[in-house]
Coordinates of C-alpha atoms in Angstrom, one line a residue:
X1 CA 43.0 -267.3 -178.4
X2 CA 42.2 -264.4 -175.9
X3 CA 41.5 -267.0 -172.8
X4 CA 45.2 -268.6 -173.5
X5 CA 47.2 -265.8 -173.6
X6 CA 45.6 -265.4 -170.4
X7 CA 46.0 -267.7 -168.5
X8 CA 49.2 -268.9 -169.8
X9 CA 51.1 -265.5 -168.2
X10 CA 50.2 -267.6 -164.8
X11 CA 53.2 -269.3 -163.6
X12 CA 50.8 -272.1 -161.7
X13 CA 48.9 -272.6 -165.0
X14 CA 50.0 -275.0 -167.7
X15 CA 47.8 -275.0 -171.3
X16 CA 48.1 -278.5 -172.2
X17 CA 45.9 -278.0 -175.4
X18 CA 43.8 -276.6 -177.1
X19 CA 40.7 -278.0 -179.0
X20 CA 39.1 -277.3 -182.5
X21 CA 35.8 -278.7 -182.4
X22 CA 33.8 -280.8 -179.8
X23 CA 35.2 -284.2 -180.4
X24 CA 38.3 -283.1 -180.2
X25 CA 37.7 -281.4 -176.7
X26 CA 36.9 -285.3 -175.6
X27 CA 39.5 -287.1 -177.5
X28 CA 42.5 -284.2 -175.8
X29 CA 40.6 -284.4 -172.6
X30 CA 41.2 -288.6 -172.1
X31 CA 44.9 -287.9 -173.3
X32 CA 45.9 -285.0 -172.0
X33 CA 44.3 -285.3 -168.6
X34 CA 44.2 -281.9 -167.9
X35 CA 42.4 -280.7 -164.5
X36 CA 40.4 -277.8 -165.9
X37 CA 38.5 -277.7 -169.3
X38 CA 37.5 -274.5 -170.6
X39 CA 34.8 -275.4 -172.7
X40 CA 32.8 -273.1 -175.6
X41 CA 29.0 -274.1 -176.1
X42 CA 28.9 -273.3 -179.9
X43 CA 31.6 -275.6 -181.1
X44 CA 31.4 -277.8 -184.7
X45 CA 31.8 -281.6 -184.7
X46 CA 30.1 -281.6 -181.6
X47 CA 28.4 -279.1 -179.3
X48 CA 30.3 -278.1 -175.5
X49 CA 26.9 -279.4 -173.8
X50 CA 27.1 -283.2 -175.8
X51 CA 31.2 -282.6 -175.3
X52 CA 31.2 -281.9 -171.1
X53 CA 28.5 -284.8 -171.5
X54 CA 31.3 -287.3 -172.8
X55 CA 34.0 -285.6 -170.0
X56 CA 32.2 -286.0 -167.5
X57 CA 30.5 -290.1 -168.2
X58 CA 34.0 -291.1 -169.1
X59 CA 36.8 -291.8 -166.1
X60 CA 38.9 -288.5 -166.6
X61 CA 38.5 -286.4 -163.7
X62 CA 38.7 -283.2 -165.4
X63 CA 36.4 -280.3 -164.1
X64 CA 34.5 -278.4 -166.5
X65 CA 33.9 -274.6 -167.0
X66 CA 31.2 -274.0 -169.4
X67 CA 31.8 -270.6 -171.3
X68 CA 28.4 -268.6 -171.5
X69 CA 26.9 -265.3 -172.9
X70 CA 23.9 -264.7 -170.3
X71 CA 24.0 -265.8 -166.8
X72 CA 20.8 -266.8 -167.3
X73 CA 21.3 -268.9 -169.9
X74 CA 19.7 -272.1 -171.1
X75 CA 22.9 -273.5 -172.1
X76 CA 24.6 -273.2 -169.3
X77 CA 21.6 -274.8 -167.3
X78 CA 21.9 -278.0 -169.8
X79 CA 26.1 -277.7 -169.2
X80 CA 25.6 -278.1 -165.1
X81 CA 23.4 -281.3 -166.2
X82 CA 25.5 -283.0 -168.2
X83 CA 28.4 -282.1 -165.9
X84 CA 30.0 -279.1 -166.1
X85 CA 31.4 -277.6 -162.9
X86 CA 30.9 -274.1 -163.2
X87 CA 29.8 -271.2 -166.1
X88 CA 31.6 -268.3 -166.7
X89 CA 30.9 -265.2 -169.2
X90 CA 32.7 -264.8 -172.4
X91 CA 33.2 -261.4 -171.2
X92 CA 34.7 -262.7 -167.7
X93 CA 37.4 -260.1 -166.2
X94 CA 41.3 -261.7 -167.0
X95 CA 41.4 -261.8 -163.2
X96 CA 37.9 -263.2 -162.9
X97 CA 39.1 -266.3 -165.4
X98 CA 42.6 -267.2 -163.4
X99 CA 40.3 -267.3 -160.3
X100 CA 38.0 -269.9 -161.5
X101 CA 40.2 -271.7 -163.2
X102 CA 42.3 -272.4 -159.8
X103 CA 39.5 -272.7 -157.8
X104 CA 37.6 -275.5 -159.8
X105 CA 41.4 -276.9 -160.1
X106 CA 41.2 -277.6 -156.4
X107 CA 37.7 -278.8 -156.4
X108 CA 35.4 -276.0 -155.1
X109 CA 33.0 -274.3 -157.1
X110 CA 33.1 -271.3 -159.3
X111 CA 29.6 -270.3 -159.9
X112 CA 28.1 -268.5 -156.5
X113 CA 26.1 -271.2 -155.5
X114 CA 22.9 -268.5 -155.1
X115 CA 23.2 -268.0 -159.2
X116 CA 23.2 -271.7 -159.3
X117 CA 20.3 -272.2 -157.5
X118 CA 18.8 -269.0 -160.0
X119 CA 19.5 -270.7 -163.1
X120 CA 18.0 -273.8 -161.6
X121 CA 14.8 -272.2 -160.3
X122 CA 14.5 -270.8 -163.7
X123 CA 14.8 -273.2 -166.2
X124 CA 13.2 -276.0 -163.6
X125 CA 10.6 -274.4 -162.9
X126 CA 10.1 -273.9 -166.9
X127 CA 10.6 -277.0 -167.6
X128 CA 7.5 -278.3 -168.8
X129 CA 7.2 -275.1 -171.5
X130 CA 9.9 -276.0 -173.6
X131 CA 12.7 -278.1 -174.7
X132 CA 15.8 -278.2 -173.5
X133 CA 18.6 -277.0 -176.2
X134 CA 20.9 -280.2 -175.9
X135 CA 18.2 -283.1 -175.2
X136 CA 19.4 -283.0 -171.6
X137 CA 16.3 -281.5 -169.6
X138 CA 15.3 -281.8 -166.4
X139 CA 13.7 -284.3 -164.9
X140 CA 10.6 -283.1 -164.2
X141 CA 10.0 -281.4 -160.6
X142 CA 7.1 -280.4 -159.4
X143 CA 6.8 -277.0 -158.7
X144 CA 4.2 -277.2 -155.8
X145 CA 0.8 -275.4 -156.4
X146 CA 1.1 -275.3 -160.0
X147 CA -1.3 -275.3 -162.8
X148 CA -2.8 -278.9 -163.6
X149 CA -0.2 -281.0 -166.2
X150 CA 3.3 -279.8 -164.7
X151 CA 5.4 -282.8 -164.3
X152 CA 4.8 -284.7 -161.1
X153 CA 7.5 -284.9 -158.7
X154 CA 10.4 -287.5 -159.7
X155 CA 10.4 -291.3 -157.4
X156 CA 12.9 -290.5 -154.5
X157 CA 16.5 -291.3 -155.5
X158 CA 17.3 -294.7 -153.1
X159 CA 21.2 -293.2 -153.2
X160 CA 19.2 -290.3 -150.8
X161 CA 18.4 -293.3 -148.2
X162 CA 22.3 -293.6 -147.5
X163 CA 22.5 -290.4 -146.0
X164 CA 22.4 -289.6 -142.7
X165 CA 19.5 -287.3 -141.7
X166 CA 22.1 -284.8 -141.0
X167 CA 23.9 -285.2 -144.7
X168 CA 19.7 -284.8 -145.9
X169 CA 19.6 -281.0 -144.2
X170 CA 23.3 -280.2 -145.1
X171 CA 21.9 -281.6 -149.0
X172 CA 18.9 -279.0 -148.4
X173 CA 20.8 -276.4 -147.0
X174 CA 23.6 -276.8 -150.2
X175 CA 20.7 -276.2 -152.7
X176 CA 19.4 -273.3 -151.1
X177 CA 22.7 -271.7 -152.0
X178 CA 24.6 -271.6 -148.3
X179 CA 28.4 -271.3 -147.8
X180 CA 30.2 -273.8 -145.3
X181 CA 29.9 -270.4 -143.2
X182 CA 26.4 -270.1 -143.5
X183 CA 25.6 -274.0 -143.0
X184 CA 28.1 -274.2 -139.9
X185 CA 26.1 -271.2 -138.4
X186 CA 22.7 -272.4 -138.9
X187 CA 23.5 -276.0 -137.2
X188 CA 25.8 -274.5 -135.1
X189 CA 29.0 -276.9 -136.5
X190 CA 32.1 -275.6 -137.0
X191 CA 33.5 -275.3 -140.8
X192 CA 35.2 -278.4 -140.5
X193 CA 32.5 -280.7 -139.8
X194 CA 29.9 -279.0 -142.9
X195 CA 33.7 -279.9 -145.3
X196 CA 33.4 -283.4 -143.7
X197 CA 29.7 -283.9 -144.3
X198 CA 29.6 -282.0 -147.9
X199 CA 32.5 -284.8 -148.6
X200 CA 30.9 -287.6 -147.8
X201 CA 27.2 -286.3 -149.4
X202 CA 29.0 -286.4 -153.0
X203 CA 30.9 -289.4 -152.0
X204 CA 27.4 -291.5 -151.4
X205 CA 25.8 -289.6 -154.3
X206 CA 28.5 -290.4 -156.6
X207 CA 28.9 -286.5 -157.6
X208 CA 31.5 -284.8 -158.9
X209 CA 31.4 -281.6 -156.7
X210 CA 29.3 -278.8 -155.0
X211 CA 27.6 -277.4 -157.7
X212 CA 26.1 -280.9 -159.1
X213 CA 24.8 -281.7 -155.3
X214 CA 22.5 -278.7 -156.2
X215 CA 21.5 -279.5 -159.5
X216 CA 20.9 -283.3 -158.1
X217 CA 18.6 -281.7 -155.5
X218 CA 16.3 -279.9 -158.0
X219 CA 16.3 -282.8 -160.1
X220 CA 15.8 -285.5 -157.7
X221 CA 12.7 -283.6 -156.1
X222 CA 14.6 -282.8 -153.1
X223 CA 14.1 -279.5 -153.4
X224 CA 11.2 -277.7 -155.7
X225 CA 11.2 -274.2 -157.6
X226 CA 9.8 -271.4 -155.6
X227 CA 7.4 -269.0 -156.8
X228 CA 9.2 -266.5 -157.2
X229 CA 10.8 -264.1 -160.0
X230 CA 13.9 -263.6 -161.1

């Protein structure tokens, strides 16, 4: 495979396996533990979205890059909600892939979190027009101002009334797609502190990293899709 050859010319990089179908993605994932799954959509067996579903319920602390044709793309909206980590295109740069791969290895996130929060205004917002292509939809957000029979606004999480009001704007902030830089400067903290507080949000949230604080902000209500067009 293309993506092995790849990344297995990287002396940091070890390929511990290599799956043929869904279910064997999961079964190699809990006994292998591997950091980093690179995981296909369109698998047989089962599907990569019902497959990073499994990964992530389980207690293997793999992160998960869901592979992707469009940026845009509803399956790579339904792979951030069942727990994947990051997307990447199929077409992604060699250089592209061993930088992803290292930097979900060590816990940050992969997908910019601005094209996070696009997919998520997207498909969020379109939520109540179609079905989702793995059963794993969002829960409905309001969109604010919308036509009569969108969704109403999800019950307020009670995991939101441990954190701080501080950790609540720095939760805000993260969904609007802002670095550490660009949090630190608006509430004039140094790096540090924003790494402290993003920490201890998806240590109180129970979340796995960065990029599903922002999908648990759409889907918790916390933040609503804007009007405007992508």
């Amino acid at each position: 495979m293309g993506f092995r050859l790849i990344l297995e010319g990287e002396d940091d990089l070890c390929i511990v396996g290599e799956a043929s179908d869904g279910a064997d993605a999961v079964r190699q994932a809990r006994e292998l533990v591997p950091d980093v799954v690179l995981m296909d959509v369109r698998m047989p067996v089962l599907d990569g979205i019902e497959a990073t579903r499994a990964i992530a319920a389980s207690a293997s602390r793999a992160k998960i890059i869901i592979l992707t044709t469009f940026d845009l793309d509803e399956y790579a909206f339904a792979g951030l909600q069942a727990g994947a980590s990051a997307f990447l295109l199929k077409d992604v740069a060699p250089a592209e892939l061993i930088s992803a791969v290292r930097i979900v290895a060590s816990g940050d996130a992969v997908v910019a979190p601005r094209v996070t929060q696009r997919l998520l205004e997207t498909y969020v917002r379109g939520a109540g027009g179609g079905a989702d292509p793995a059963g794993a939809g969002p829960s409905g957000v309001d969109g604010g101002g919308g036509p009569a029979g969108n969704p109403a606004r999800p019950a307020r999480d009670p995991l939101l009334e441990d954190l701080t009001p501080r950790e609540t704007e720095m939760l805000g902030a993260m969904a609007e797609g802002l670095s550490n830089a660009e949090i630190a400067h608006r509430y004039f903290l140094s790096e540090a502190t924003v790494k402290t507080h993003v920490r201890r949000i998806l240590t109180k949230l129970h979340l796995r990293d960065r990029v599903q604080a922002v999908v648990y902000a759409y889907e918790t209500g916390l933040v609503v899709p804007s009007n405007a067009d992508y």
